[in-house]
């Protein structure tokens, strides 16, 4: 709740993007760089192609990269 309650606009910029499509599933892995000292997250997104040809996100997961 604290993230969304603040006055600062949060921006997430993708980096090191890797994509793959297998049939009706698409996978995107990347780093998400968060502004305002928020750090960097490793993220995976899984998309599903529907009968209308559109892609919709089915899963998003991200966690901090600890160095």
PDB file of N, CA and C in Angstrom:
ATOM      1  N   UNK A   1       0.815  -1.189   0.000  1.00  0.00           N
ATOM      2  CA  UNK A   1       0.000   0.000   0.000  1.00  0.00           C
ATOM      3  C   UNK A   1       0.860   1.254   0.000  1.00  0.00           C
ATOM      4  N   UNK A   2       2.022   1.200   0.663  1.00  0.00           N
ATOM      5  CA  UNK A   2       2.884   2.374   0.728  1.00  0.00           C
ATOM      6  C   UNK A   2       3.390   2.770  -0.645  1.00  0.00           C
ATOM      7  N   UNK A   3       3.624   1.793  -1.508  1.00  0.00           N
ATOM      8  CA  UNK A   3       4.111   2.087  -2.858  1.00  0.00           C
ATOM      9  C   UNK A   3       3.116   2.960  -3.599  1.00  0.00           C
ATOM     10  N   UNK A   4       1.832   2.619  -3.520  1.00  0.00           N
ATOM     11  CA  UNK A   4       0.809   3.316  -4.284  1.00  0.00           C
ATOM     12  C   UNK A   4       0.287   4.563  -3.581  1.00  0.00           C
ATOM     13  N   UNK A   5       0.586   4.732  -2.297  1.00  0.00           N
ATOM     14  CA  UNK A   5       0.095   5.885  -1.546  1.00  0.00           C
ATOM     15  C   UNK A   5       0.977   7.119  -1.732  1.00  0.00           C
ATOM     16  N   UNK A   6       2.185   6.942  -2.199  1.00  0.00           N
ATOM     17  CA  UNK A   6       3.120   8.052  -2.332  1.00  0.00           C
ATOM     18  C   UNK A   6       2.786   8.974  -3.491  1.00  0.00           C
ATOM     19  N   UNK A   7       3.420  10.154  -3.470  1.00  0.00           N
ATOM     20  CA  UNK A   7       3.220  11.141  -4.527  1.00  0.00           C
ATOM     21  C   UNK A   7       4.132  10.904  -5.713  1.00  0.00           C
ATOM     22  N   UNK A   8       5.171  10.107  -5.550  1.00  0.00           N
ATOM     23  CA  UNK A   8       6.128   9.866  -6.638  1.00  0.00           C
ATOM     24  C   UNK A   8       5.552   8.907  -7.660  1.00  0.00           C
ATOM     25  N   UNK A   9       5.768   9.240  -8.914  1.00  0.00           N
ATOM     26  CA  UNK A   9       5.344   8.354  -9.988  1.00  0.00           C
ATOM     27  C   UNK A   9       6.384   7.253 -10.145  1.00  0.00           C
ATOM     28  N   UNK A  10       5.929   6.008 -10.074  1.00  0.00           N
ATOM     29  CA  UNK A  10       6.842   4.885 -10.222  1.00  0.00           C
ATOM     30  C   UNK A  10       6.928   4.515 -11.703  1.00  0.00           C
ATOM     31  N   UNK A  11       8.139   4.405 -12.199  1.00  0.00           N
ATOM     32  CA  UNK A  11       8.369   3.980 -13.579  1.00  0.00           C
ATOM     33  C   UNK A  11       9.222   2.728 -13.557  1.00  0.00           C
ATOM     34  N   UNK A  12       8.867   1.786 -14.412  1.00  0.00           N
ATOM     35  CA  UNK A  12       9.623   0.542 -14.541  1.00  0.00           C
ATOM     36  C   UNK A  12      10.076   0.432 -15.983  1.00  0.00           C
ATOM     37  N   UNK A  13      11.371   0.343 -16.186  1.00  0.00           N
ATOM     38  CA  UNK A  13      11.952   0.237 -17.526  1.00  0.00           C
ATOM     39  C   UNK A  13      12.513  -1.170 -17.730  1.00  0.00           C
ATOM     40  N   UNK A  14      12.064  -1.866 -18.781  1.00  0.00           N
ATOM     41  CA  UNK A  14      12.614  -3.203 -19.041  1.00  0.00           C
ATOM     42  C   UNK A  14      14.021  -3.122 -19.629  1.00  0.00           C
ATOM     43  N   UNK A  15      14.823  -4.138 -19.339  1.00  0.00           N
ATOM     44  CA  UNK A  15      16.194  -4.226 -19.842  1.00  0.00           C
ATOM     45  C   UNK A  15      16.522  -5.706 -20.028  1.00  0.00           C
ATOM     46  N   UNK A  16      17.449  -5.994 -20.932  1.00  0.00           N
ATOM     47  CA  UNK A  16      17.874  -7.377 -21.204  1.00  0.00           C
ATOM     48  C   UNK A  16      16.670  -8.285 -21.461  1.00  0.00           C
ATOM     49  N   UNK A  17      15.879  -7.916 -22.453  1.00  0.00           N
ATOM     50  CA  UNK A  17      14.621  -8.604 -22.766  1.00  0.00           C
ATOM     51  C   UNK A  17      14.892  -9.820 -23.651  1.00  0.00           C
ATOM     52  N   UNK A  18      14.309 -10.956 -23.271  1.00  0.00           N
ATOM     53  CA  UNK A  18      14.404 -12.187 -24.049  1.00  0.00           C
ATOM     54  C   UNK A  18      12.988 -12.720 -24.263  1.00  0.00           C
ATOM     55  N   UNK A  19      12.654 -13.025 -25.521  1.00  0.00           N
ATOM     56  CA  UNK A  19      11.306 -13.488 -25.862  1.00  0.00           C
ATOM     57  C   UNK A  19      11.373 -14.827 -26.586  1.00  0.00           C
ATOM     58  N   UNK A  20      10.334 -15.627 -26.379  1.00  0.00           N
ATOM     59  CA  UNK A  20      10.219 -16.908 -27.074  1.00  0.00           C
ATOM     60  C   UNK A  20       8.735 -17.237 -27.202  1.00  0.00           C
ATOM     61  N   UNK A  21       8.373 -17.782 -28.361  1.00  0.00           N
ATOM     62  CA  UNK A  21       6.992 -18.221 -28.596  1.00  0.00           C
ATOM     63  C   UNK A  21       7.014 -19.700 -28.923  1.00  0.00           C
ATOM     64  N   UNK A  22       6.148 -20.445 -28.250  1.00  0.00           N
ATOM     65  CA  UNK A  22       5.965 -21.877 -28.511  1.00  0.00           C
ATOM     66  C   UNK A  22       4.469 -22.123 -28.614  1.00  0.00           C
ATOM     67  N   UNK A  23       3.997 -22.276 -29.847  1.00  0.00           N
ATOM     68  CA  UNK A  23       2.567 -22.485 -30.056  1.00  0.00           C
ATOM     69  C   UNK A  23       1.767 -21.283 -29.606  1.00  0.00           C
ATOM     70  N   UNK A  24       0.834 -21.494 -28.694  1.00  0.00           N
ATOM     71  CA  UNK A  24      -0.025 -20.418 -28.197  1.00  0.00           C
ATOM     72  C   UNK A  24       0.466 -19.796 -26.898  1.00  0.00           C
ATOM     73  N   UNK A  25       1.715 -20.092 -26.525  1.00  0.00           N
ATOM     74  CA  UNK A  25       2.297 -19.497 -25.331  1.00  0.00           C
ATOM     75  C   UNK A  25       3.520 -18.659 -25.701  1.00  0.00           C
ATOM     76  N   UNK A  26       3.638 -17.520 -25.070  1.00  0.00           N
ATOM     77  CA  UNK A  26       4.799 -16.659 -25.253  1.00  0.00           C
ATOM     78  C   UNK A  26       5.431 -16.383 -23.902  1.00  0.00           C
ATOM     79  N   UNK A  27       6.752 -16.348 -23.872  1.00  0.00           N
ATOM     80  CA  UNK A  27       7.504 -16.140 -22.641  1.00  0.00           C
ATOM     81  C   UNK A  27       8.396 -14.917 -22.814  1.00  0.00           C
ATOM     82  N   UNK A  28       8.392 -14.046 -21.835  1.00  0.00           N
ATOM     83  CA  UNK A  28       9.282 -12.888 -21.840  1.00  0.00           C
ATOM     84  C   UNK A  28       9.994 -12.852 -20.494  1.00  0.00           C
ATOM     85  N   UNK A  29      11.318 -12.865 -20.537  1.00  0.00           N
ATOM     86  CA  UNK A  29      12.090 -12.657 -19.311  1.00  0.00           C
ATOM     87  C   UNK A  29      12.875 -11.366 -19.488  1.00  0.00           C
ATOM     88  N   UNK A  30      13.054 -10.642 -18.397  1.00  0.00           N
ATOM     89  CA  UNK A  30      13.774  -9.381 -18.475  1.00  0.00           C
ATOM     90  C   UNK A  30      14.183  -8.929 -17.085  1.00  0.00           C
ATOM     91  N   UNK A  31      14.963  -7.871 -17.065  1.00  0.00           N
ATOM     92  CA  UNK A  31      15.213  -7.143 -15.831  1.00  0.00           C
ATOM     93  C   UNK A  31      14.276  -5.940 -15.848  1.00  0.00           C
ATOM     94  N   UNK A  32      13.702  -5.612 -14.699  1.00  0.00           N
ATOM     95  CA  UNK A  32      12.863  -4.425 -14.560  1.00  0.00           C
ATOM     96  C   UNK A  32      13.612  -3.442 -13.668  1.00  0.00           C
ATOM     97  N   UNK A  33      14.012  -2.310 -14.241  1.00  0.00           N
ATOM     98  CA  UNK A  33      14.744  -1.288 -13.507  1.00  0.00           C
ATOM     99  C   UNK A  33      13.725  -0.273 -12.996  1.00  0.00           C
ATOM    100  N   UNK A  34      13.679  -0.100 -11.686  1.00  0.00           N
ATOM    101  CA  UNK A  34      12.683   0.756 -11.054  1.00  0.00           C
ATOM    102  C   UNK A  34      13.329   2.080 -10.678  1.00  0.00           C
ATOM    103  N   UNK A  35      12.655   3.190 -11.057  1.00  0.00           N
ATOM    104  CA  UNK A  35      13.212   4.517 -10.786  1.00  0.00           C
ATOM    105  C   UNK A  35      13.209   4.826  -9.294  1.00  0.00           C
ATOM    106  N   UNK A  36      13.772   5.940  -8.949  1.00  0.00           N
ATOM    107  CA  UNK A  36      13.793   6.457  -7.575  1.00  0.00           C
ATOM    108  C   UNK A  36      14.432   5.489  -6.590  1.00  0.00           C
ATOM    109  N   UNK A  37      15.533   4.855  -7.020  1.00  0.00           N
ATOM    110  CA  UNK A  37      16.268   3.992  -6.110  1.00  0.00           C
ATOM    111  C   UNK A  37      15.578   2.695  -5.757  1.00  0.00           C
ATOM    112  N   UNK A  38      14.643   2.272  -6.606  1.00  0.00           N
ATOM    113  CA  UNK A  38      13.886   1.067  -6.321  1.00  0.00           C
ATOM    114  C   UNK A  38      14.610  -0.219  -6.621  1.00  0.00           C
ATOM    115  N   UNK A  39      15.748  -0.142  -7.307  1.00  0.00           N
ATOM    116  CA  UNK A  39      16.517  -1.339  -7.587  1.00  0.00           C
ATOM    117  C   UNK A  39      16.150  -2.002  -8.893  1.00  0.00           C
ATOM    118  N   UNK A  40      16.569  -3.249  -9.016  1.00  0.00           N
ATOM    119  CA  UNK A  40      16.339  -4.023 -10.227  1.00  0.00           C
ATOM    120  C   UNK A  40      15.709  -5.354  -9.854  1.00  0.00           C
ATOM    121  N   UNK A  41      14.713  -5.745 -10.636  1.00  0.00           N
ATOM    122  CA  UNK A  41      13.997  -7.001 -10.414  1.00  0.00           C
ATOM    123  C   UNK A  41      14.217  -7.914 -11.620  1.00  0.00           C
ATOM    124  N   UNK A  42      14.273  -9.203 -11.371  1.00  0.00           N
ATOM    125  CA  UNK A  42      14.235 -10.193 -12.450  1.00  0.00           C
ATOM    126  C   UNK A  42      12.763 -10.549 -12.642  1.00  0.00           C
ATOM    127  N   UNK A  43      12.296 -10.547 -13.892  1.00  0.00           N
ATOM    128  CA  UNK A  43      10.871 -10.771 -14.139  1.00  0.00           C
ATOM    129  C   UNK A  43      10.654 -11.809 -15.228  1.00  0.00           C
ATOM    130  N   UNK A  44       9.539 -12.511 -15.115  1.00  0.00           N
ATOM    131  CA  UNK A  44       9.088 -13.440 -16.153  1.00  0.00           C
ATOM    132  C   UNK A  44       7.610 -13.150 -16.395  1.00  0.00           C
ATOM    133  N   UNK A  45       7.243 -13.083 -17.661  1.00  0.00           N
ATOM    134  CA  UNK A  45       5.857 -12.886 -18.058  1.00  0.00           C
ATOM    135  C   UNK A  45       5.476 -14.000 -19.024  1.00  0.00           C
ATOM    136  N   UNK A  46       4.320 -14.585 -18.808  1.00  0.00           N
ATOM    137  CA  UNK A  46       3.829 -15.640 -19.690  1.00  0.00           C
ATOM    138  C   UNK A  46       2.522 -15.147 -20.313  1.00  0.00           C
ATOM    139  N   UNK A  47       2.456 -15.245 -21.631  1.00  0.00           N
ATOM    140  CA  UNK A  47       1.291 -14.795 -22.383  1.00  0.00           C
ATOM    141  C   UNK A  47       0.628 -15.979 -23.066  1.00  0.00           C
ATOM    142  N   UNK A  48      -0.678 -15.876 -23.278  1.00  0.00           N
ATOM    143  CA  UNK A  48      -1.444 -16.903 -23.992  1.00  0.00           C
ATOM    144  C   UNK A  48      -2.149 -16.249 -25.164  1.00  0.00           C
ATOM    145  N   UNK A  49      -2.034 -16.887 -26.345  1.00  0.00           N
ATOM    146  CA  UNK A  49      -2.743 -16.393 -27.526  1.00  0.00           C
ATOM    147  C   UNK A  49      -4.156 -16.967 -27.513  1.00  0.00           C
ATOM    148  N   UNK A  50      -5.141 -16.092 -27.644  1.00  0.00           N
ATOM    149  CA  UNK A  50      -6.543 -16.506 -27.618  1.00  0.00           C
ATOM    150  C   UNK A  50      -7.072 -16.731 -29.028  1.00  0.00           C
ATOM    151  N   UNK A  51      -8.273 -17.269 -29.114  1.00  0.00           N
ATOM    152  CA  UNK A  51      -8.872 -17.593 -30.410  1.00  0.00           C
ATOM    153  C   UNK A  51      -8.994 -16.384 -31.327  1.00  0.00           C
ATOM    154  N   UNK A  52      -9.135 -15.179 -30.762  1.00  0.00           N
ATOM    155  CA  UNK A  52      -9.249 -13.967 -31.586  1.00  0.00           C
ATOM    156  C   UNK A  52      -7.882 -13.482 -32.085  1.00  0.00           C
ATOM    157  N   UNK A  53      -6.806 -14.202 -31.732  1.00  0.00           N
ATOM    158  CA  UNK A  53      -5.456 -13.844 -32.165  1.00  0.00           C
ATOM    159  C   UNK A  53      -4.741 -12.909 -31.216  1.00  0.00           C
ATOM    160  N   UNK A  54      -5.456 -12.386 -30.220  1.00  0.00           N
ATOM    161  CA  UNK A  54      -4.847 -11.469 -29.268  1.00  0.00           C
ATOM    162  C   UNK A  54      -4.060 -12.198 -28.195  1.00  0.00           C
ATOM    163  N   UNK A  55      -3.039 -11.528 -27.700  1.00  0.00           N
ATOM    164  CA  UNK A  55      -2.210 -12.066 -26.624  1.00  0.00           C
ATOM    165  C   UNK A  55      -2.617 -11.418 -25.312  1.00  0.00           C
ATOM    166  N   UNK A  56      -2.737 -12.226 -24.265  1.00  0.00           N
ATOM    167  CA  UNK A  56      -3.078 -11.722 -22.945  1.00  0.00           C
ATOM    168  C   UNK A  56      -2.114 -12.317 -21.909  1.00  0.00           C
ATOM    169  N   UNK A  57      -1.695 -11.465 -20.984  1.00  0.00           N
ATOM    170  CA  UNK A  57      -0.780 -11.931 -19.952  1.00  0.00           C
ATOM    171  C   UNK A  57      -1.508 -12.889 -19.012  1.00  0.00           C
ATOM    172  N   UNK A  58      -0.901 -14.041 -18.783  1.00  0.00           N
ATOM    173  CA  UNK A  58      -1.463 -15.037 -17.870  1.00  0.00           C
ATOM    174  C   UNK A  58      -0.729 -15.027 -16.535  1.00  0.00           C
ATOM    175  N   UNK A  59       0.579 -14.755 -16.567  1.00  0.00           N
ATOM    176  CA  UNK A  59       1.393 -14.787 -15.347  1.00  0.00           C
ATOM    177  C   UNK A  59       2.439 -13.679 -15.417  1.00  0.00           C
ATOM    178  N   UNK A  60       2.613 -12.989 -14.298  1.00  0.00           N
ATOM    179  CA  UNK A  60       3.732 -12.059 -14.124  1.00  0.00           C
ATOM    180  C   UNK A  60       4.349 -12.356 -12.773  1.00  0.00           C
ATOM    181  N   UNK A  61       5.660 -12.514 -12.759  1.00  0.00           N
ATOM    182  CA  UNK A  61       6.361 -12.717 -11.491  1.00  0.00           C
ATOM    183  C   UNK A  61       7.662 -11.928 -11.533  1.00  0.00           C
ATOM    184  N   UNK A  62       7.980 -11.245 -10.446  1.00  0.00           N
ATOM    185  CA  UNK A  62       9.240 -10.519 -10.357  1.00  0.00           C
ATOM    186  C   UNK A  62       9.759 -10.615  -8.930  1.00  0.00           C
ATOM    187  N   UNK A  63      11.071 -10.619  -8.816  1.00  0.00           N
ATOM    188  CA  UNK A  63      11.721 -10.637  -7.520  1.00  0.00           C
ATOM    189  C   UNK A  63      13.020  -9.863  -7.583  1.00  0.00           C
ATOM    190  N   UNK A  64      13.480  -9.360  -6.451  1.00  0.00           N
ATOM    191  CA  UNK A  64      14.698  -8.545  -6.432  1.00  0.00           C
ATOM    192  C   UNK A  64      15.936  -9.345  -6.810  1.00  0.00           C
ATOM    193  N   UNK A  65      16.843  -8.667  -7.470  1.00  0.00           N
ATOM    194  CA  UNK A  65      18.146  -9.253  -7.789  1.00  0.00           C
ATOM    195  C   UNK A  65      19.079  -8.849  -6.661  1.00  0.00           C
ATOM    196  N   UNK A  66      19.543  -9.807  -5.927  1.00  0.00           N
ATOM    197  CA  UNK A  66      20.405  -9.546  -4.780  1.00  0.00           C
ATOM    198  C   UNK A  66      21.861  -9.725  -5.202  1.00  0.00           C
ATOM    199  N   UNK A  67      22.643  -8.687  -5.046  1.00  0.00           N
ATOM    200  CA  UNK A  67      24.068  -8.750  -5.406  1.00  0.00           C
ATOM    201  C   UNK A  67      24.923  -8.715  -4.170  1.00  0.00           C
TER     202      UNK A  67
END
